[in-house]
Amino acid sequence: MSRVCELTGKRAMVGNNVSHAMNKTKRKFQVNLLKKRFYIPEEDKWITLRISTAALKTINKNGISATIKKAREKGYLTK
């Protein structure tokens, strides 16, 4: 399973490790993901999502229903 946020579509970025001598080697910046259960009152069911912490803050601000609706419009969430 790839490390992708189900609500925002965030995925790993690629960059460089830079030493003091300015030697550069490739590295990955992984997404901070967590598995979380949410209750959706409109559908009267629980849903488990693998989301980034930034998406969790968005859910706390806008609500789970509005965030899921926006993710489905953008095509990220297919559940």
JSON list of C-alpha atoms in Angstrom, two decimals:
[
{"chain": "A", "resi": 1, "resn": "MET", "atom": "CA", "xyz": [0.00, 0.00, 0.00]},
{"chain": "A", "resi": 2, "resn": "SER", "atom": "CA", "xyz": [1.49, 3.31, -1.03]},
{"chain": "A", "resi": 3, "resn": "ARG", "atom": "CA", "xyz": [1.83, 6.17, 1.41]},
{"chain": "A", "resi": 4, "resn": "VAL", "atom": "CA", "xyz": [-0.85, 8.49, 0.01]},
{"chain": "A", "resi": 5, "resn": "CYS", "atom": "CA", "xyz": [-3.43, 10.51, 1.93]},
{"chain": "A", "resi": 6, "resn": "GLU", "atom": "CA", "xyz": [-6.93, 9.40, 0.92]},
{"chain": "A", "resi": 7, "resn": "LEU", "atom": "CA", "xyz": [-8.45, 12.87, 1.35]},
{"chain": "A", "resi": 8, "resn": "THR", "atom": "CA", "xyz": [-5.81, 15.27, 0.02]},
{"chain": "A", "resi": 9, "resn": "GLY", "atom": "CA", "xyz": [-3.76, 13.05, -2.29]},
{"chain": "A", "resi": 10, "resn": "LYS", "atom": "CA", "xyz": [-0.51, 14.03, -0.60]},
{"chain": "A", "resi": 11, "resn": "ARG", "atom": "CA", "xyz": [2.37, 11.66, -1.38]},
{"chain": "A", "resi": 12, "resn": "ALA", "atom": "CA", "xyz": [6.11, 11.43, -0.76]},
{"chain": "A", "resi": 13, "resn": "MET", "atom": "CA", "xyz": [8.36, 14.14, -2.18]},
{"chain": "A", "resi": 14, "resn": "VAL", "atom": "CA", "xyz": [11.93, 13.64, -3.39]},
{"chain": "A", "resi": 15, "resn": "GLY", "atom": "CA", "xyz": [14.84, 15.80, -2.34]},
{"chain": "A", "resi": 16, "resn": "ASN", "atom": "CA", "xyz": [18.48, 15.74, -1.33]},
{"chain": "A", "resi": 17, "resn": "ASN", "atom": "CA", "xyz": [20.42, 15.04, 1.83]},
{"chain": "A", "resi": 18, "resn": "VAL", "atom": "CA", "xyz": [23.08, 17.77, 1.87]},
{"chain": "A", "resi": 19, "resn": "SER", "atom": "CA", "xyz": [26.20, 17.24, 3.94]},
{"chain": "A", "resi": 20, "resn": "HIS", "atom": "CA", "xyz": [28.43, 19.96, 5.37]},
{"chain": "A", "resi": 21, "resn": "ALA", "atom": "CA", "xyz": [30.75, 19.43, 2.38]},
{"chain": "A", "resi": 22, "resn": "MET", "atom": "CA", "xyz": [27.74, 19.99, 0.05]},
{"chain": "A", "resi": 23, "resn": "ASN", "atom": "CA", "xyz": [27.64, 16.35, -1.09]},
{"chain": "A", "resi": 24, "resn": "LYS", "atom": "CA", "xyz": [24.13, 15.54, -2.23]},
{"chain": "A", "resi": 25, "resn": "THR", "atom": "CA", "xyz": [22.38, 12.16, -2.05]},
{"chain": "A", "resi": 26, "resn": "LYS", "atom": "CA", "xyz": [18.74, 11.45, -2.88]},
{"chain": "A", "resi": 27, "resn": "ARG", "atom": "CA", "xyz": [16.18, 11.03, -0.10]},
{"chain": "A", "resi": 28, "resn": "LYS", "atom": "CA", "xyz": [12.41, 10.91, 0.36]},
{"chain": "A", "resi": 29, "resn": "PHE", "atom": "CA", "xyz": [10.23, 13.17, 2.46]},
{"chain": "A", "resi": 30, "resn": "GLN", "atom": "CA", "xyz": [7.46, 10.84, 3.62]},
{"chain": "A", "resi": 31, "resn": "VAL", "atom": "CA", "xyz": [3.93, 11.99, 4.41]},
{"chain": "A", "resi": 32, "resn": "ASN", "atom": "CA", "xyz": [2.87, 11.93, 8.07]},
{"chain": "A", "resi": 33, "resn": "LEU", "atom": "CA", "xyz": [-0.02, 9.46, 7.78]},
{"chain": "A", "resi": 34, "resn": "LEU", "atom": "CA", "xyz": [-2.28, 7.94, 10.39]},
{"chain": "A", "resi": 35, "resn": "LYS", "atom": "CA", "xyz": [-5.21, 5.56, 10.33]},
{"chain": "A", "resi": 36, "resn": "LYS", "atom": "CA", "xyz": [-8.36, 7.10, 11.80]},
{"chain": "A", "resi": 37, "resn": "ARG", "atom": "CA", "xyz": [-12.02, 6.15, 12.15]},
{"chain": "A", "resi": 38, "resn": "PHE", "atom": "CA", "xyz": [-14.72, 8.76, 11.61]},
{"chain": "A", "resi": 39, "resn": "TYR", "atom": "CA", "xyz": [-18.46, 8.63, 12.17]},
{"chain": "A", "resi": 40, "resn": "ILE", "atom": "CA", "xyz": [-20.56, 10.05, 9.33]},
{"chain": "A", "resi": 41, "resn": "PRO", "atom": "CA", "xyz": [-24.00, 10.94, 10.73]},
{"chain": "A", "resi": 42, "resn": "GLU", "atom": "CA", "xyz": [-25.63, 11.47, 7.30]},
{"chain": "A", "resi": 43, "resn": "GLU", "atom": "CA", "xyz": [-24.86, 7.89, 6.27]},
{"chain": "A", "resi": 44, "resn": "ASP", "atom": "CA", "xyz": [-25.07, 6.55, 9.86]},
{"chain": "A", "resi": 45, "resn": "LYS", "atom": "CA", "xyz": [-21.83, 4.57, 9.55]},
{"chain": "A", "resi": 46, "resn": "TRP", "atom": "CA", "xyz": [-18.17, 4.53, 10.55]},
{"chain": "A", "resi": 47, "resn": "ILE", "atom": "CA", "xyz": [-15.43, 4.94, 7.94]},
{"chain": "A", "resi": 48, "resn": "THR", "atom": "CA", "xyz": [-11.72, 4.23, 8.35]},
{"chain": "A", "resi": 49, "resn": "LEU", "atom": "CA", "xyz": [-9.36, 6.50, 6.43]},
{"chain": "A", "resi": 50, "resn": "ARG", "atom": "CA", "xyz": [-5.59, 6.73, 6.05]},
{"chain": "A", "resi": 51, "resn": "ILE", "atom": "CA", "xyz": [-5.06, 10.48, 6.19]},
{"chain": "A", "resi": 52, "resn": "SER", "atom": "CA", "xyz": [-2.28, 12.99, 6.71]},
{"chain": "A", "resi": 53, "resn": "THR", "atom": "CA", "xyz": [-2.15, 15.11, 9.84]},
{"chain": "A", "resi": 54, "resn": "ALA", "atom": "CA", "xyz": [-2.81, 18.17, 7.68]},
{"chain": "A", "resi": 55, "resn": "ALA", "atom": "CA", "xyz": [-6.05, 16.54, 6.50]},
{"chain": "A", "resi": 56, "resn": "LEU", "atom": "CA", "xyz": [-6.98, 15.85, 10.12]},
{"chain": "A", "resi": 57, "resn": "LYS", "atom": "CA", "xyz": [-6.65, 19.56, 10.88]},
{"chain": "A", "resi": 58, "resn": "THR", "atom": "CA", "xyz": [-8.85, 20.31, 7.87]},
{"chain": "A", "resi": 59, "resn": "ILE", "atom": "CA", "xyz": [-11.48, 17.86, 9.15]},
{"chain": "A", "resi": 60, "resn": "ASN", "atom": "CA", "xyz": [-11.41, 19.52, 12.58]},
{"chain": "A", "resi": 61, "resn": "LYS", "atom": "CA", "xyz": [-11.93, 22.90, 10.93]},
{"chain": "A", "resi": 62, "resn": "ASN", "atom": "CA", "xyz": [-14.54, 22.12, 8.23]},
{"chain": "A", "resi": 63, "resn": "GLY", "atom": "CA", "xyz": [-16.11, 18.85, 9.39]},
{"chain": "A", "resi": 64, "resn": "ILE", "atom": "CA", "xyz": [-15.86, 15.32, 8.03]},
{"chain": "A", "resi": 65, "resn": "SER", "atom": "CA", "xyz": [-18.85, 15.55, 5.68]},
{"chain": "A", "resi": 66, "resn": "ALA", "atom": "CA", "xyz": [-17.64, 18.67, 3.88]},
{"chain": "A", "resi": 67, "resn": "THR", "atom": "CA", "xyz": [-14.09, 17.32, 3.59]},
{"chain": "A", "resi": 68, "resn": "ILE", "atom": "CA", "xyz": [-15.24, 13.97, 2.17]},
{"chain": "A", "resi": 69, "resn": "LYS", "atom": "CA", "xyz": [-17.50, 15.76, -0.31]},
{"chain": "A", "resi": 70, "resn": "LYS", "atom": "CA", "xyz": [-14.60, 17.90, -1.53]},
{"chain": "A", "resi": 71, "resn": "ALA", "atom": "CA", "xyz": [-12.27, 14.87, -1.78]},
{"chain": "A", "resi": 72, "resn": "ARG", "atom": "CA", "xyz": [-14.84, 12.99, -3.88]},
{"chain": "A", "resi": 73, "resn": "GLU", "atom": "CA", "xyz": [-15.18, 15.98, -6.22]},
{"chain": "A", "resi": 74, "resn": "LYS", "atom": "CA", "xyz": [-11.42, 16.04, -6.72]},
{"chain": "A", "resi": 75, "resn": "GLY", "atom": "CA", "xyz": [-11.37, 12.26, -7.26]},
{"chain": "A", "resi": 76, "resn": "TYR", "atom": "CA", "xyz": [-9.17, 11.30, -4.31]},
{"chain": "A", "resi": 77, "resn": "LEU", "atom": "CA", "xyz": [-11.70, 9.31, -2.31]},
{"chain": "A", "resi": 78, "resn": "THR", "atom": "CA", "xyz": [-13.47, 6.43, -4.04]},
{"chain": "A", "resi": 79, "resn": "LYS", "atom": "CA", "xyz": [-15.01, 4.73, -0.97]}
]
